[in-house]
Short mmCIF file of C-alpha atoms in Angstrom, two decimals:
data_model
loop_
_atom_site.label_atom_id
_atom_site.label_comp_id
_atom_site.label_asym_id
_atom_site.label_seq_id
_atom_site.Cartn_x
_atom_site.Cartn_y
_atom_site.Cartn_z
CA UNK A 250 -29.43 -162.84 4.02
CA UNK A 251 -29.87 -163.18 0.31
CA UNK A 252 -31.67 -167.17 -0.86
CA UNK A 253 -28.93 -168.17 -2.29
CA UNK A 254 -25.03 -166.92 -1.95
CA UNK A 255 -23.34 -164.34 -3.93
CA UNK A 256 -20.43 -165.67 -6.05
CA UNK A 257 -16.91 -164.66 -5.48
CA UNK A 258 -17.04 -162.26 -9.09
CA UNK A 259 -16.90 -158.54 -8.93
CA UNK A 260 -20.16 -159.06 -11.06
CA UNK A 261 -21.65 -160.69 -8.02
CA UNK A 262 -21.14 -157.75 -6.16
CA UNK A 263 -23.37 -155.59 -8.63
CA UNK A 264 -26.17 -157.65 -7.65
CA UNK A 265 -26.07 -157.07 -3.86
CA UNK A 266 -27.67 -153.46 -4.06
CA UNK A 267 -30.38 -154.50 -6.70
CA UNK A 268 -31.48 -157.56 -4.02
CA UNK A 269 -31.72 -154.71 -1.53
CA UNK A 270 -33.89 -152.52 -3.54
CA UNK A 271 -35.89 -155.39 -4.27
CA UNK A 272 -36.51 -156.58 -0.74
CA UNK A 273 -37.29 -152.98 0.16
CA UNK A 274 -39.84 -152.97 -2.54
CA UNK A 275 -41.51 -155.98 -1.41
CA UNK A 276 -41.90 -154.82 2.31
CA UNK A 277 -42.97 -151.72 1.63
CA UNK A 278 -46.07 -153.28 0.17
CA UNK A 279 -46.80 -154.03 3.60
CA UNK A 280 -46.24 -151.21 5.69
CA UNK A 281 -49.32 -149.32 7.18
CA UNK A 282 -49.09 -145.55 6.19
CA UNK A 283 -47.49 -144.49 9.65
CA UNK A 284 -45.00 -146.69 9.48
CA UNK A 285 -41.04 -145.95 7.57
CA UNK A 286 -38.66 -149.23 6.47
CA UNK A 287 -35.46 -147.91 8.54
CA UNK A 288 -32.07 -149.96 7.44
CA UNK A 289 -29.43 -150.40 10.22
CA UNK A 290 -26.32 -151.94 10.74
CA UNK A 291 -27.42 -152.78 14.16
CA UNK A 292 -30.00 -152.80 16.97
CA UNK A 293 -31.02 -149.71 17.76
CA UNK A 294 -28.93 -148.57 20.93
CA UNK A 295 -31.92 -150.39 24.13
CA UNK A 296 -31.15 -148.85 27.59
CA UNK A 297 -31.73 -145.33 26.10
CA UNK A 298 -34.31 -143.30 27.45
CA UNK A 299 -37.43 -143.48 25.38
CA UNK A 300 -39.42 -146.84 24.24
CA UNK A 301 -37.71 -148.84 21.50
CA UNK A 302 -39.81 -151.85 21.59
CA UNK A 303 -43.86 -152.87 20.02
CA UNK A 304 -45.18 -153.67 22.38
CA UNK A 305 -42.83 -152.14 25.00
CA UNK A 306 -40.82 -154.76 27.63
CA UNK A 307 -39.14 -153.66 30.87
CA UNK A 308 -35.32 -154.92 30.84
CA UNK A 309 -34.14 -156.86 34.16
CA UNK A 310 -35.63 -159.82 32.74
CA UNK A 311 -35.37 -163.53 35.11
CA UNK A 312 -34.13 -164.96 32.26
CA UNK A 313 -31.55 -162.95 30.16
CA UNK A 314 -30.47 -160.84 33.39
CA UNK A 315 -29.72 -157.90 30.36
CA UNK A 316 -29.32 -154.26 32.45
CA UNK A 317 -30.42 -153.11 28.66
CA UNK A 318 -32.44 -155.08 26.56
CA UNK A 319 -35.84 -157.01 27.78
CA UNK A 320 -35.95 -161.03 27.62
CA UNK A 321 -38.26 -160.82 24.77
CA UNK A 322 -35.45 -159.48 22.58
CA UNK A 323 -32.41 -161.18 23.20
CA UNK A 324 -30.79 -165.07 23.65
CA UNK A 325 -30.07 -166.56 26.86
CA UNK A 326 -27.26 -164.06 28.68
CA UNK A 327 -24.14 -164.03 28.31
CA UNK A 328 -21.44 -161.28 28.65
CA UNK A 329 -18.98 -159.75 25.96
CA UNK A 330 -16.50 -157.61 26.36
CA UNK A 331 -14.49 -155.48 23.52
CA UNK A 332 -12.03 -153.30 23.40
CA UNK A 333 -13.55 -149.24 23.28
CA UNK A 334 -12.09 -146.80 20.87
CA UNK A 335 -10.14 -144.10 22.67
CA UNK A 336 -10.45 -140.79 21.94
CA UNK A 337 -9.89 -137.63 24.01
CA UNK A 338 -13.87 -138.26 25.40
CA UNK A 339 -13.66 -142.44 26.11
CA UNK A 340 -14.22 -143.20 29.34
CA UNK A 341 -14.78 -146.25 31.39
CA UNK A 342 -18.24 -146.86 31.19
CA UNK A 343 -19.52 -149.82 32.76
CA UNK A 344 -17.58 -149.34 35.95
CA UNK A 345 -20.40 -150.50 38.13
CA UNK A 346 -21.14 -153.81 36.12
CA UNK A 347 -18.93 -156.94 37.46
CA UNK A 348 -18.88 -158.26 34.53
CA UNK A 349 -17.39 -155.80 32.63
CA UNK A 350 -13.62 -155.23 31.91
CA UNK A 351 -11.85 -151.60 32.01
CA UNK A 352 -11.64 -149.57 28.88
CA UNK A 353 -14.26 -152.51 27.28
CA UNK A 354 -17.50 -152.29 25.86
CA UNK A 355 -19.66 -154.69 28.10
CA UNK A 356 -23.04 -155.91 25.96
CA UNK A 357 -24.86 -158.71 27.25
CA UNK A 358 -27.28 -159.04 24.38
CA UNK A 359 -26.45 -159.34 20.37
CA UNK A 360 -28.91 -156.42 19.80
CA UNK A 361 -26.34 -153.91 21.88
CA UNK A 362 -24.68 -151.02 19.97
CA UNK A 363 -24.01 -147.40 20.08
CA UNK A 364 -20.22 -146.97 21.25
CA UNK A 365 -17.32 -147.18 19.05
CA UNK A 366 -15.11 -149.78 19.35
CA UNK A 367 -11.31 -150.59 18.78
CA UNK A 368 -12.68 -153.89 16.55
CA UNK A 369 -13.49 -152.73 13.41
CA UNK A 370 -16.11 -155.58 12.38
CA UNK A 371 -19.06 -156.71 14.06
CA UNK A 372 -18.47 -160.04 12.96
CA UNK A 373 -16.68 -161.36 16.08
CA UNK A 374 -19.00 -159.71 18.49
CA UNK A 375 -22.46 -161.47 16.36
CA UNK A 376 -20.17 -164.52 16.53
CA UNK A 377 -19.68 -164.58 20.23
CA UNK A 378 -23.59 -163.83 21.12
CA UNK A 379 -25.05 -166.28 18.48
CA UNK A 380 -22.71 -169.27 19.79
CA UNK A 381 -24.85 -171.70 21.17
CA UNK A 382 -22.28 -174.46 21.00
CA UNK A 383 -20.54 -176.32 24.24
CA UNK A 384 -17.01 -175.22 25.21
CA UNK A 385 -15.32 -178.12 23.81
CA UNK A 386 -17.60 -177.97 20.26
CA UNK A 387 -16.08 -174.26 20.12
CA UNK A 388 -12.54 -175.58 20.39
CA UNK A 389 -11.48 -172.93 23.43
CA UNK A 390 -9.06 -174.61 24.50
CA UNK A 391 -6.96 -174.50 21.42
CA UNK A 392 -8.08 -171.85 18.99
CA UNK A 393 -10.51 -170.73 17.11
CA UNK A 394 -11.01 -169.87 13.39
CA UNK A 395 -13.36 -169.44 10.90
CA UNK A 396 -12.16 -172.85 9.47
CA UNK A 397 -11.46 -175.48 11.83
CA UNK A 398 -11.47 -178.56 9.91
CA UNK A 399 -11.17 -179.79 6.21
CA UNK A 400 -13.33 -182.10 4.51
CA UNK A 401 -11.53 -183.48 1.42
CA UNK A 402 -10.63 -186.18 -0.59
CA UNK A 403 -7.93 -183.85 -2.36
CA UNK A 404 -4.25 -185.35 -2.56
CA UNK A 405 -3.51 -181.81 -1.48
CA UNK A 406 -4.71 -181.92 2.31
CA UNK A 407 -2.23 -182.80 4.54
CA UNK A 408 -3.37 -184.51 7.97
CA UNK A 409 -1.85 -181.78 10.23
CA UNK A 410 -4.33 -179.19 8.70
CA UNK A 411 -6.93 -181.37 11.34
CA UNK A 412 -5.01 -181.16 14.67
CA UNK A 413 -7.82 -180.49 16.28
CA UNK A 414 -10.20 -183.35 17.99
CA UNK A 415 -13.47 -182.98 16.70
CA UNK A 416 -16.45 -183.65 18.88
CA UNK A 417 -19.03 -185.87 17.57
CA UNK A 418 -22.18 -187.71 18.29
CA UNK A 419 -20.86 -191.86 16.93
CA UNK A 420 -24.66 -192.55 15.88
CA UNK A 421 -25.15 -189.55 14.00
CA UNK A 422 -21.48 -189.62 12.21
CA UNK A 423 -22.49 -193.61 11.47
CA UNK A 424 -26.14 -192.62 9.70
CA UNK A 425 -24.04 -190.60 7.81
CA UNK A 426 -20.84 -192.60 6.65
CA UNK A 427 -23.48 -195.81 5.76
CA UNK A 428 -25.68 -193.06 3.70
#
C-alpha cells in the first residue's frame, strides 16, 4: 500500500511500477544472503505438504479452528465460501467440511489460495475475511456496496441516496459535530 494514493491520471499509473522497484530496492538491503524477495498475489497455498511458516505452527489451532492455516497466521475464524471455476477437472473439494457449500471454494483464513475461482477479483473474498464490523454496521440486512452513504453539502445529493440507517455511537458523533 503506497503512503499516499495514486491519482485517478493515466500518469499516475506510470508511477505504480517505479514505487515497486523502489520498495524492492529498499528490502533487499535487508535480506540475509540465503534469503530471495518473492512477490505474490496471495498467501502461499498453507495445508500443502511441506513447511510454509518461520518458525513453523501446526494448524488446528483453539482459536481460529483453520483445517489449513495455524492461529499465528490468520484473524479470528470465520468461513467463506465462493463459487469454483469449472472445468473438465473441478471437483467438489471440501465435501467433508460442514461448512462448506457444493461446487465452492471453502477458506477459513484470508491467507487461503490456490484454486481457481468463478470470481474474478480477490477483492470480495479480502473484504469478507478482513470485516471485523457487527452485522448491523455491515448493513446485511439490506445491501452492501462499496459506498453506503454520502457525506455532502452539495445541492446535488438527494436524501434517498442515504436509505440506509446508519449505526452510530451518539457521544462520539456529538465530539464530532461540536468540533
Amino acid at each position: 500500500v503506497p503512503g499516499i494514493p495514486y491519482g485517478s491520471s493515466l500518469r499516475s499509473l506510470t508511477l505504480v511500477e517505479q514505487n515497486m522497484k523502489l520498495r524492492r530496492k529498499i528490502v533487499s538491503k535487508y535480506l540475509n544472503q540465503n534469503e530471495s524477495l518473492v512477490t505474490l498475489v496471495s498467501f502461499p497455498r498453507l495445508g500443502c505438504s511441506g513447511q510454509f511458516l518461520e518458525p513453523h505452527h501446526e494448524p488446528f489451532g483453539p482459536e481460529s479452528r483453520s483445517l489449513f492455516v495455524p492461529d499465528e497466521a490468520l484473524n479470528p475464524h470465520f468461513a467463506l465460501n465462493f463459487p469454483i471455476f469449472h472445468d473438465k477437472k473441478s471437483q467438489n473439494l471440501f465435501a467433508d467440511c460442514e461448512e462448506a457449500l457444493p461446487d465452492h471454494i471453502y477458506m477459513d483464513s484470508s491467507v487461503f489460495a490456490g484454486y481457481l475461482s468463478e470470481v474474478d477479483c480477490r477483492w470480495f473474498a479480502l473484504v469478507e475475511c478482513g470485516d471485523d464490523r457487527t452485522k448491523e454496521e455491515r448493513g446485511l440486512e439490506s445491501r452492501y456496496d462499496s459506498i453506503a452513504y454520502y457525506i455532502s453539502t452539495d445541492k446535488a445529493l438527494k436524501t434517498e441516496y442515504n436509505d440506509l440507517n446508519a449505526a452510530y455511537d451518539p457521544n462520539i458523533y456529538e465530539k464530532l459535530t461540536d468540533n
